[in-house]
């Protein structure tokens, strides 16, 4: 017993600790020939963007067998935290998805590639849709594009054509007309709107839609720049309008308990007539197992209607790029650069032909004939002259949480429009 | 054996590894966190020493105060419910269900071993409002109490109530078992003597049984208070802190601050406040217990 000494215990414990500590020192710089590109996403290999990127890599490998792509999937809510830690230890993945509102630290520290320059050097900048460039430039807050618009969604009101036709209703041009339509629908015992209040952001999207029509497309940008106060009367009216819409029963009962799936279901089973959502919901609308209102042919779309006396026009669209994809500067070597060019030469066509997905890159293929909604989105994109960001796009994480949390209280009636906007003032 | 245990090195040998792991996994991160609470910044921007600024910010942060009050309110309701109902169940086991108590104990203990997330799913279905009415609302309709049908989890007050109810249901079995072990230690002859002296029912319990299981009752209260002040997963799973911030507890605010907002320093300061709060509560109850003994 006596001979067992303390240093030995200490030593064995230290071995244990060493085993626990980080073993992911990143062997990316291994051989000069083999290159493994690390790709961090919130989607798995057969979802979202990776299901388009991975097959392109297979194609690429036919000529470049030494390059491979290593996809790692993590929860969306963990991305910011993970990337912050990886940044601190200089181990950023070569390409990764990120929350657009938190880009500024990565840009300021020169951790990520200036995508606008990269596209320009590859002579590919003209393949990016102008609306997408505009959106990406707004998102980075620097006037330059730091992320690739691998997805491009327009947002607006989807509606049930059959219900509209049976009641002799037409697409509204103004917000007031939309309210009149809602009253007609209520009289006929149809819920005017589906709204996923439990997910919170659908509420602020509506507030934003009104505000953008009131102040024009750069409403939230002006707030971020300090040229417009968020407690200005137009914003108060916006919040008040959404609150009244709920008080009138336009969103049905128990909005705050309604999640995304339930709201989508309500629209796709004909319980509600209109649904403000982004075009990412096309997947559900095209899914015959979910769409019980006569398929995609029965769904129409109208842009956010105008507000009386407002500055916004019907050529302004609410847009969204999903989670954005950025490239780390440290990993942007010759191999990655070559892969980057190859990927974005082929990405848009793959996305469209395989999945009917619209990206911010121009495509040379047409959507399938049985996919009228994708065609509709493309047509609307053609008309888009400028794009507006969503309500929280320029907010930091804390303010975003505040806006979304309070939005539930606003339509629940426990917060006034003045309090709602006041809380968001700096 | 005594000789072996008398040797300091041997003691160290036995205790050392466990102590070391304890130090590494518990004490070091705690100290680390306390250290962080004096800094501001993120791993990307770097950290900057700010002294007690994080602590003073908290005092004027209405969200901190709100979530602190929510935590205290929740702890008060749930601890009372857990311990009182736990005690009632334990008394039921001992005095009324002697023969069948093992079956009943198993049934009542069952929710304790269920994961919080599963229980939250169960309750959100029970209190569902849309797309279809859950069991509770259905029951109200059946009983012709349509006026009470509501979106329970979509309104602050009722969501809080459902959360409290859920956590009491989930863990009262645990406290029933703890208190039960105390109760079966109460000697039968004492109770018999008290009965002969004419004490029965309520009097018997308050004058004889409760004083005799006092130490274990106090442990149960301390357990419960510390557990409820640190509630996290059940609130996250049931309501996610909403609607609004009606069920956002201090722990969730701490988590959001540190990991969603990336304010590691401030988040750590909130964690330290939580630590202090738990310490105060525990010390207070100990003090209270000792005074009563004296």
XYZ file of C-alpha atoms in Angstrom:
720
model
C 0.000 0.000 0.000
C 2.666 2.433 1.039
C 4.421 2.177 -2.240
C 1.493 3.465 -4.250
C 2.315 7.117 -4.281
C 0.518 10.291 -5.022
C 2.373 11.281 -8.214
C 1.129 8.093 -9.817
C -2.458 8.983 -9.002
C -1.887 12.428 -10.370
C -0.327 11.047 -13.496
C -3.169 8.653 -14.184
C -5.651 11.433 -13.646
C -3.799 13.628 -16.062
C -3.909 10.954 -18.702
C -7.643 10.904 -18.139
C -7.888 14.647 -18.559
C -5.775 14.601 -21.677
C -8.126 12.042 -23.119
C -11.053 14.333 -22.483
C -9.596 17.418 -23.978
C -10.026 18.523 -27.541
C -8.823 16.060 -30.090
C -10.108 17.964 -33.074
C -7.024 19.934 -33.924
C -8.145 19.829 -37.512
C -5.866 17.858 -39.777
C -7.065 19.865 -42.739
C -3.583 20.959 -43.650
C -2.395 17.333 -43.850
C -0.853 16.420 -47.198
C -0.365 18.940 -49.933
C -2.355 16.810 -52.341
C -5.330 15.556 -50.420
C -7.734 18.232 -49.363
C -10.744 17.638 -47.179
C -13.127 20.576 -47.234
C -15.101 20.868 -44.031
C -18.713 21.871 -44.413
C -20.855 22.709 -41.378
C -24.589 22.843 -41.891
C -27.826 22.571 -39.939
C -29.064 20.048 -42.510
C -28.128 16.443 -43.145
C -26.894 14.995 -46.425
C -30.380 14.513 -47.831
C -31.936 17.769 -46.667
C -31.835 21.383 -47.732
C -28.641 22.658 -49.325
C -26.336 19.697 -48.569
C -28.519 17.419 -50.732
C -27.558 19.680 -53.648
C -23.935 20.331 -52.672
C -22.923 16.719 -52.037
C -23.874 15.348 -55.500
C -21.998 18.254 -57.082
C -18.962 17.233 -55.069
C -19.264 13.682 -56.405
C -19.286 15.097 -59.901
C -16.300 17.294 -59.081
C -14.340 14.375 -57.688
C -14.346 12.644 -61.072
C -11.713 15.135 -62.138
C -10.357 16.019 -58.716
C -10.153 12.748 -56.790
C -7.977 14.282 -54.085
C -10.613 16.692 -52.881
C -13.408 15.589 -50.603
C -16.173 17.236 -48.640
C -16.794 16.468 -45.007
C -20.301 17.445 -43.942
C -21.019 18.003 -40.284
C -24.589 18.619 -39.198
C -25.505 20.446 -35.987
C -28.653 22.037 -34.595
C -29.399 25.507 -35.907
C -29.598 26.850 -32.344
C -26.030 25.668 -31.659
C -24.419 27.180 -34.716
C -23.491 30.599 -33.354
C -22.003 29.162 -30.195
C -20.037 26.512 -32.082
C -18.659 28.950 -34.625
C -17.622 31.374 -31.883
C -15.651 28.660 -30.138
C -14.089 27.436 -33.379
C -13.140 31.001 -34.286
C -11.394 31.437 -30.977
C -9.336 28.305 -31.572
C -8.658 29.088 -35.247
C -10.432 25.982 -36.421
C -13.287 27.336 -38.516
C -14.804 24.950 -41.049
C -14.007 25.883 -44.649
C -17.638 26.537 -45.479
C -20.456 26.901 -42.986
C -23.958 28.228 -42.485
C -24.437 31.119 -40.096
C -27.012 33.491 -38.651
C -26.957 36.595 -40.796
C -27.594 38.983 -37.900
C -24.338 37.933 -36.250
C -22.063 38.258 -39.238
C -20.467 41.557 -38.250
C -17.955 40.074 -35.777
C -16.739 37.593 -38.345
C -16.420 40.335 -40.947
C -14.658 42.738 -38.609
C -12.157 40.086 -37.566
C -11.537 39.182 -41.222
C -12.437 35.578 -40.575
C -14.635 35.132 -43.621
C -14.210 35.628 -47.332
C -15.603 38.652 -49.121
C -17.861 36.732 -51.475
C -18.429 39.703 -53.743
C -14.703 39.865 -54.475
C -14.470 36.105 -54.814
C -17.269 36.042 -57.382
C -15.708 38.957 -59.189
C -12.302 37.283 -59.349
C -13.995 34.180 -60.742
C -15.808 36.417 -63.199
C -19.144 35.089 -61.970
C -20.718 38.114 -60.335
C -23.148 38.501 -63.237
C -24.630 35.087 -62.461
C -26.030 36.358 -59.174
C -29.557 37.784 -59.261
C -29.496 41.532 -58.581
C -32.153 41.192 -55.888
C -29.984 38.591 -54.165
C -26.907 40.810 -54.265
C -28.984 43.635 -52.804
C -30.207 41.335 -50.051
C -26.744 40.010 -49.192
C -25.283 43.497 -49.135
C -27.963 44.639 -46.723
C -27.406 41.587 -44.536
C -23.681 42.079 -44.079
C -24.233 45.668 -42.986
C -21.109 46.688 -44.899
C -22.600 47.233 -48.349
C -20.658 44.244 -49.644
C -21.654 40.643 -50.084
C -20.142 38.240 -47.579
C -22.412 35.255 -48.034
C -23.613 33.151 -50.919
C -27.369 33.347 -51.524
C -27.817 29.588 -51.819
C -31.505 30.015 -51.215
C -33.739 32.885 -52.154
C -37.246 33.113 -50.861
C -39.891 35.676 -51.488
C -42.444 36.252 -48.809
C -46.023 37.326 -49.155
C -49.576 36.139 -48.880
C -50.491 32.734 -50.280
C -54.192 32.223 -50.686
C -56.734 29.547 -51.421
C -58.052 30.327 -54.916
C -61.140 28.173 -54.539
C -62.293 30.008 -51.417
C -61.606 33.372 -53.043
C -63.509 32.438 -56.176
C -66.483 30.954 -54.383
C -66.948 34.191 -52.452
C -66.170 36.396 -55.413
C -63.057 37.830 -53.772
C -60.072 39.255 -55.602
C -56.446 39.701 -54.677
C -56.308 42.838 -52.535
C -54.223 45.792 -53.665
C -54.386 47.662 -50.396
C -54.232 46.624 -46.779
C -57.759 47.979 -46.231
C -59.054 45.736 -49.006
C -57.356 42.822 -47.316
C -59.211 43.671 -44.106
C -62.517 43.833 -45.989
C -61.822 40.433 -47.498
C -61.102 39.132 -44.009
C -64.480 40.353 -42.783
C -66.247 38.616 -45.676
C -64.390 35.426 -44.887
C -65.299 35.666 -41.199
C -68.960 36.140 -42.111
C -68.708 32.923 -44.088
C -67.085 31.215 -41.121
C -63.708 30.807 -42.736
C -60.663 31.854 -40.750
C -59.014 34.620 -42.817
C -55.365 33.921 -41.912
C -53.279 31.068 -40.622
C -50.589 32.362 -38.277
C -47.965 30.364 -36.371
C -47.847 32.511 -33.251
C -45.994 29.898 -31.234
C -43.014 30.255 -33.548
C -43.171 34.002 -32.859
C -41.363 35.278 -35.970
C -44.461 34.948 -38.180
C -46.031 37.693 -36.043
C -43.167 40.133 -36.480
C -43.133 39.377 -40.210
C -46.642 40.812 -40.460
C -45.706 43.890 -38.462
C -42.700 44.317 -40.720
C -44.785 43.860 -43.875
C -47.023 46.733 -42.831
C -44.109 48.932 -41.775
C -42.256 48.336 -45.043
C -45.305 49.383 -47.037
C -45.593 52.471 -44.855
C -41.952 53.588 -44.888
C -40.716 51.905 -48.028
C -38.310 49.089 -48.586
C -35.498 50.388 -46.386
C -37.601 50.881 -43.251
C -35.578 48.673 -40.924
C -32.299 49.718 -42.509
C -33.106 53.334 -41.679
C -33.859 52.276 -38.125
C -30.505 50.486 -37.930
C -28.715 53.557 -39.275
C -30.437 55.773 -36.752
C -32.324 57.791 -39.356
C -35.749 56.605 -38.285
C -37.106 55.957 -34.832
C -38.761 52.628 -34.223
C -41.304 54.421 -32.056
C -42.348 56.596 -34.991
C -46.089 56.624 -35.625
C -45.922 54.285 -38.638
C -44.379 51.512 -36.574
C -46.940 52.021 -33.825
C -49.700 51.789 -36.438
C -48.117 48.624 -37.812
C -48.105 46.940 -34.400
C -51.595 48.220 -33.692
C -52.913 46.889 -37.006
C -51.647 43.372 -36.310
C -53.032 43.520 -32.781
C -56.429 44.590 -34.129
C -56.373 41.873 -36.742
C -56.037 39.375 -33.910
C -58.716 41.115 -31.840
C -61.037 40.875 -34.844
C -60.467 37.142 -34.897
C -58.681 37.094 -38.252
C -56.065 34.670 -36.940
C -58.483 32.384 -35.135
C -58.280 31.444 -31.474
C -55.138 30.582 -29.525
C -52.681 31.978 -32.056
C -49.805 31.751 -29.608
C -50.312 27.992 -29.294
C -50.218 27.487 -33.056
C -46.894 26.224 -34.377
C -45.568 26.273 -37.916
C -46.854 22.826 -38.833
C -50.278 23.527 -37.390
C -50.544 26.843 -39.227
C -49.388 25.346 -42.520
C -51.846 22.528 -41.937
C -54.652 24.976 -41.306
C -53.986 26.634 -44.666
C -53.443 23.403 -46.580
C -56.649 21.832 -45.281
C -58.746 24.831 -46.229
C -59.508 25.962 -42.678
C -57.949 29.321 -43.349
C -57.868 31.265 -46.575
C -54.605 33.232 -46.477
C -51.137 32.516 -45.168
C -48.203 34.886 -44.939
C -45.126 32.769 -45.497
C -41.894 32.539 -47.446
C -41.514 30.465 -50.584
C -39.567 27.864 -48.598
C -43.022 26.509 -47.746
C -43.378 25.370 -51.348
C -42.157 21.976 -50.214
C -45.246 21.528 -48.062
C -47.563 23.129 -50.601
C -46.371 20.752 -53.312
C -46.585 17.720 -51.036
C -49.772 15.892 -51.931
C -49.838 14.280 -48.513
C -50.076 17.694 -46.898
C -51.933 19.693 -49.494
C -55.626 18.812 -49.250
C -56.974 21.839 -51.085
C -56.586 20.608 -54.623
C -52.858 20.678 -55.136
C -50.533 23.571 -55.934
C -52.828 24.770 -58.755
C -55.293 26.001 -56.162
C -52.774 28.225 -54.409
C -52.287 31.821 -55.455
C -49.907 34.489 -54.264
C -50.145 38.219 -53.796
C -47.485 40.613 -52.636
C -47.991 42.519 -49.400
C -50.733 45.034 -50.224
C -50.168 48.772 -50.083
C -50.840 50.946 -47.084
C -52.694 54.181 -47.594
C -50.260 57.076 -47.823
C -47.316 54.718 -47.584
C -44.081 54.948 -49.540
C -43.806 51.281 -50.421
C -44.625 49.942 -53.877
C -45.728 46.568 -55.204
C -42.301 46.172 -56.824
C -40.770 45.845 -53.352
C -40.678 42.305 -52.077
C -40.005 40.881 -48.667
C -37.138 38.471 -49.160
C -35.182 35.990 -47.237
C -32.107 33.893 -47.879
C -32.540 31.241 -45.205
C -29.430 30.552 -43.202
C -26.582 32.032 -45.169
C -23.431 30.219 -46.253
C -20.017 31.760 -45.733
C -16.421 30.641 -46.371
C -13.592 30.971 -43.874
C -10.636 33.019 -45.016
C -8.131 30.599 -43.522
C -9.556 27.734 -45.531
C -9.924 29.588 -48.825
C -6.852 28.136 -50.515
C -6.365 27.128 -54.137
C -8.355 23.905 -53.792
C -11.294 25.541 -52.052
C -11.305 28.380 -54.546
C -11.445 25.912 -57.423
C -14.244 23.969 -55.734
C -16.060 27.219 -54.966
C -16.112 28.128 -58.658
C -17.211 24.668 -59.700
C -19.940 24.504 -57.058
C -21.539 27.819 -57.912
C -21.314 27.212 -61.641
C -23.525 24.159 -61.186
C -25.462 24.872 -58.011
C -28.421 26.866 -59.306
C -29.290 24.428 -62.102
C -29.036 21.436 -59.792
C -31.182 23.144 -57.188
C -33.833 23.946 -59.748
C -33.903 20.743 -61.769
C -33.579 18.304 -58.883
C -35.524 20.071 -56.176
C -37.383 22.976 -57.713
C -35.489 25.247 -55.352
C -34.841 28.872 -56.234
C -31.432 30.237 -55.326
C -29.922 33.664 -55.643
C -27.872 32.463 -58.586
C -29.348 32.625 -62.066
C -30.425 29.337 -63.551
C -30.630 28.171 -67.141
C -33.226 25.461 -66.529
C -36.955 25.928 -66.186
C -38.989 24.478 -63.340
C -40.944 21.277 -63.993
C -44.311 21.742 -65.617
C -46.173 20.247 -62.704
C -44.598 22.798 -60.406
C -46.577 25.983 -61.071
C -45.635 27.537 -57.735
C -41.900 27.570 -58.437
C -42.649 29.198 -61.777
C -44.790 31.694 -59.898
C -41.936 32.499 -57.530
C -39.569 32.995 -60.467
C -42.067 35.282 -62.178
C -42.451 37.339 -59.035
C -38.665 37.524 -58.685
C -38.494 38.910 -62.196
C -40.731 41.766 -61.114
C -38.837 42.444 -57.930
C -37.021 45.720 -58.077
C -35.800 45.821 -54.530
C -35.933 43.647 -51.475
C -36.756 44.324 -47.869
C -35.248 42.407 -44.985
C -37.315 40.842 -42.265
C -38.021 42.685 -39.039
C -35.181 41.331 -36.907
C -32.522 41.128 -39.613
C -30.518 44.059 -38.310
C -31.093 43.264 -34.626
C -28.551 41.542 -32.439
C -29.535 38.249 -30.841
C -30.832 39.856 -27.660
C -33.030 42.359 -29.437
C -34.289 39.695 -31.800
C -35.384 37.569 -28.861
C -37.010 40.609 -27.307
C -38.951 41.452 -30.473
C -40.187 37.912 -30.917
C -41.092 37.383 -27.276
C -42.937 40.665 -27.056
C -44.768 39.984 -30.316
C -46.646 37.205 -28.545
C -47.523 39.572 -25.747
C -48.619 42.186 -28.249
C -51.182 39.993 -29.925
C -52.051 38.394 -26.609
C -53.071 41.880 -25.514
C -50.719 42.139 -22.539
C -48.582 44.736 -24.287
C -49.610 47.876 -26.112
C -48.215 48.800 -29.553
C -46.373 51.697 -27.876
C -44.794 49.386 -25.304
C -43.869 46.896 -27.996
C -41.992 49.406 -30.116
C -40.667 51.288 -27.091
C -38.931 48.151 -25.829
C -37.029 47.918 -29.107
C -35.680 51.433 -28.911
C -31.974 51.639 -28.187
C -7.406 -1.688 8.969
C -7.300 1.165 11.419
C -3.612 1.459 10.784
C -4.153 1.655 7.066
C -6.823 4.322 7.338
C -4.713 6.236 9.833
C -2.174 6.862 7.140
C -2.743 10.194 5.438
C -1.277 9.019 2.146
C -3.655 6.097 2.057
C -6.610 8.353 2.662
C -5.442 10.515 -0.151
C -5.126 7.465 -2.334
C -8.716 6.476 -1.717
C -10.248 9.898 -1.791
C -7.853 11.489 -4.270
C -9.222 10.313 -7.627
C -12.832 11.082 -6.763
C -11.842 14.414 -5.274
C -9.820 15.284 -8.320
C -12.661 14.503 -10.699
C -15.006 16.474 -8.472
C -12.628 19.410 -8.501
C -12.179 19.269 -12.246
C -15.793 18.814 -13.205
C -17.476 20.983 -10.624
C -15.217 23.394 -8.801
C -12.984 24.431 -11.690
C -15.863 25.282 -14.074
C -17.605 27.139 -11.251
C -14.522 29.221 -10.545
C -14.036 29.691 -14.268
C -17.578 30.957 -14.568
C -17.105 33.330 -11.642
C -13.985 34.570 -13.402
C -15.887 35.131 -16.643
C -18.478 37.198 -14.828
C -15.945 40.027 -14.525
C -15.344 40.147 -18.257
C -17.249 41.328 -21.291
C -16.840 40.072 -24.833
C -16.922 36.952 -26.929
C -14.374 34.427 -28.148
C -14.314 36.254 -31.490
C -13.953 39.816 -30.230
C -11.843 38.921 -27.247
C -12.551 39.610 -23.569
C -12.206 42.809 -21.646
C -12.120 43.198 -17.873
C -15.110 45.184 -16.638
C -15.065 44.647 -12.882
C -18.499 44.416 -11.327
C -20.296 45.995 -14.291
C -22.108 42.763 -15.176
C -23.436 42.518 -11.649
C -24.719 46.066 -11.562
C -26.225 45.750 -15.060
C -28.313 42.842 -13.840
C -29.901 44.925 -11.106
C -31.281 47.402 -13.616
C -32.163 44.778 -16.240
C -35.916 44.314 -16.180
C -35.613 40.890 -17.799
C -33.292 39.712 -15.081
C -35.727 40.930 -12.425
C -38.713 39.402 -14.245
C -37.094 36.016 -14.633
C -35.833 36.129 -11.048
C -39.365 36.785 -9.816
C -40.717 34.052 -12.096
C -38.197 31.622 -10.621
C -39.081 32.564 -7.056
C -42.799 32.330 -7.742
C -42.341 28.982 -9.417
C -40.121 27.673 -6.597
C -42.650 28.761 -3.973
C -45.577 27.061 -5.693
C -43.819 23.901 -6.752
C -41.935 23.334 -3.490
C -45.116 23.773 -1.494
C -46.954 21.423 -3.810
C -44.219 18.819 -3.933
C -43.599 18.666 -0.211
C -47.186 18.997 0.977
C -48.550 16.492 -1.500
C -45.516 14.282 -1.001
C -46.150 14.308 2.721
C -49.840 13.636 2.241
C -49.040 10.680 0.037
C -46.456 9.356 2.490
C -48.983 9.559 5.326
C -51.481 7.795 3.091
C -48.984 5.001 2.443
C -48.247 4.491 6.121
C -51.598 4.975 7.789
C -54.200 3.924 5.266
C -52.681 1.734 2.615
C -50.316 -0.457 4.602
C -51.114 -3.552 2.551
C -51.334 -2.168 -0.958
C -48.881 0.625 -0.516
C -46.117 -0.934 -2.618
C -48.331 -0.942 -5.710
C -49.518 2.595 -5.090
C -45.974 3.747 -4.350
C -44.784 2.311 -7.648
C -47.549 4.041 -9.555
C -46.950 7.381 -7.892
C -43.194 7.102 -8.290
C -43.538 6.282 -11.970
C -43.557 9.889 -13.323
C -40.261 10.564 -11.527
C -38.390 8.248 -13.868
C -39.980 9.665 -17.016
C -37.824 12.156 -18.927
C -38.972 15.750 -18.515
C -39.324 16.130 -22.268
C -41.718 13.183 -22.480
C -43.807 14.545 -19.613
C -43.886 17.957 -21.293
C -45.135 16.377 -24.509
C -47.806 14.590 -22.527
C -48.984 17.767 -20.840
C -48.915 19.840 -23.989
C -51.219 17.242 -25.555
C -53.444 17.185 -22.469
C -53.864 20.953 -22.552
C -53.874 21.268 -26.323
C -56.148 23.793 -27.946
C -55.285 23.829 -31.630
C -55.398 22.162 -34.110
C -57.669 19.995 -31.967
C -58.861 20.172 -28.387
C -56.795 18.190 -25.900
C -58.133 16.015 -23.115
C -58.682 18.809 -20.611
C -60.591 21.032 -23.008
C -62.543 18.016 -24.257
C -63.492 17.180 -20.704
C -64.657 20.743 -20.117
C -66.846 20.529 -23.209
C -68.303 17.234 -22.029
C -69.084 18.771 -18.666
C -70.803 21.682 -20.378
C -68.182 24.084 -19.104
C -67.476 25.470 -22.570
C -66.711 28.861 -21.111
C -63.526 27.464 -19.569
C -62.207 25.981 -22.780
C -59.096 27.970 -23.646
C -55.600 27.860 -25.108
C -53.955 26.990 -21.796
C -50.396 27.140 -23.034
C -50.864 30.310 -25.058
C -51.670 32.589 -22.110
C -49.069 33.598 -19.575
C -50.967 32.845 -16.384
C -52.433 29.517 -17.410
C -49.181 28.367 -19.016
C -47.439 29.063 -15.714
C -50.142 27.125 -13.897
C -49.820 24.134 -16.203
C -46.052 24.178 -15.732
C -46.419 24.209 -11.940
C -48.992 21.427 -12.080
C -46.784 19.350 -14.333
C -43.721 19.641 -12.142
C -45.656 18.864 -8.991
C -47.148 15.792 -10.630
C -43.777 14.780 -11.953
C -41.869 14.851 -8.698
C -44.309 14.483 -5.807
C -43.671 10.728 -5.917
C -40.014 11.363 -5.197
C -40.775 13.395 -2.096
C -43.420 10.890 -1.049
C -40.741 8.180 -1.015
C -38.224 10.315 0.868
C -40.789 11.236 3.504
C -42.097 7.686 3.593
C -38.671 6.434 4.651
C -38.798 8.978 7.450
C -42.260 7.913 8.490
C -41.540 4.204 8.743
C -38.701 5.103 11.110
C -41.169 6.579 13.570
C -41.445 3.897 16.289
C -44.837 2.249 16.483
C -44.889 2.395 20.268
C -44.655 6.170 20.258
C -47.670 6.415 18.029
C -49.518 3.875 20.076
C -48.723 5.788 23.248
C -49.985 8.969 21.691
C -53.146 7.234 20.621
C -53.673 5.960 24.172
C -53.293 9.533 25.342
C -56.167 10.452 23.081
C -54.318 12.004 20.139
C -55.693 11.054 16.800
C -55.906 12.207 13.211
C -54.680 15.732 12.655
C -53.388 16.158 16.191
C -51.384 12.968 16.005
C -49.734 14.095 12.802
C -48.905 17.669 13.786
C -47.783 16.952 17.347
C -46.085 13.586 17.051
C -45.311 12.537 13.505
C -44.115 15.821 11.985
C -41.707 16.712 14.784
C -40.237 13.245 14.563
C -39.533 13.425 10.842
C -38.406 17.037 10.966
C -34.827 16.465 9.792
C -35.977 14.554 6.748
C -38.736 17.062 6.066
C -36.181 19.862 6.076
C -33.927 17.960 3.716
C -36.882 17.503 1.410
C -37.602 21.232 1.462
C -33.963 22.080 0.740
C -33.833 19.532 -2.056
C -37.017 20.831 -3.520
C -36.174 24.531 -3.297
C -32.781 24.059 -4.853
C -34.239 21.894 -7.564
C -37.057 24.267 -8.380
C -34.921 27.409 -8.329
C -32.765 25.726 -10.946
C -35.648 24.486 -13.083
C -34.734 24.441 -16.730
C -35.622 21.499 -18.902
C -39.288 21.145 -18.027
C -39.998 24.808 -18.781
C -37.977 24.643 -21.984
C -39.745 21.493 -23.089
C -43.269 22.612 -22.200
C -43.377 26.276 -23.134
C -39.910 27.316 -24.252
C -40.216 30.212 -21.820
C -43.315 31.624 -23.484
C -45.787 32.866 -24.278
C -43.989 36.148 -24.048
C -41.599 35.639 -21.170
C -44.196 34.420 -18.704
C -42.404 31.147 -18.029
C -38.832 32.303 -18.568
C -36.971 31.291 -15.427
C -33.645 32.687 -14.301
C -31.804 29.620 -15.596
C -33.280 30.053 -19.057
C -32.449 33.720 -19.089
C -28.921 32.814 -18.067
C -28.675 30.245 -20.847
C -30.054 32.631 -23.466
C -27.766 35.416 -22.354
C -24.636 33.336 -22.461
C -25.288 31.076 -25.405
C -27.889 32.719 -27.629
C -26.869 36.334 -27.163
C -23.190 35.463 -26.840
C -22.865 37.593 -23.695
C -20.736 35.125 -21.778
C -19.691 37.529 -19.052
C -23.178 38.707 -18.251
C -24.508 35.157 -18.417
C -21.880 34.077 -15.902
C -22.843 36.919 -13.590
C -26.447 35.725 -13.677
C -25.228 32.212 -12.870
C -23.370 33.604 -9.857
C -26.536 35.344 -8.680
C -28.335 32.019 -8.962
C -25.599 30.321 -6.966
C -25.812 32.962 -4.247
C -29.568 32.621 -4.157
C -29.416 28.855 -3.679
C -26.799 29.281 -0.942
C -28.904 31.838 0.895
C -31.999 29.678 0.733
C -30.140 26.650 2.043
C -28.443 28.587 4.842
C -31.712 30.216 5.787
C -33.468 26.887 6.147
C -30.587 25.423 8.170
C -30.619 28.433 10.454
C -34.358 28.122 10.831
C -34.016 24.426 11.642
C -31.330 24.995 14.249
C -33.232 27.765 15.987
C -36.270 25.574 16.313
C -34.251 22.786 17.827
C -32.840 25.166 20.391
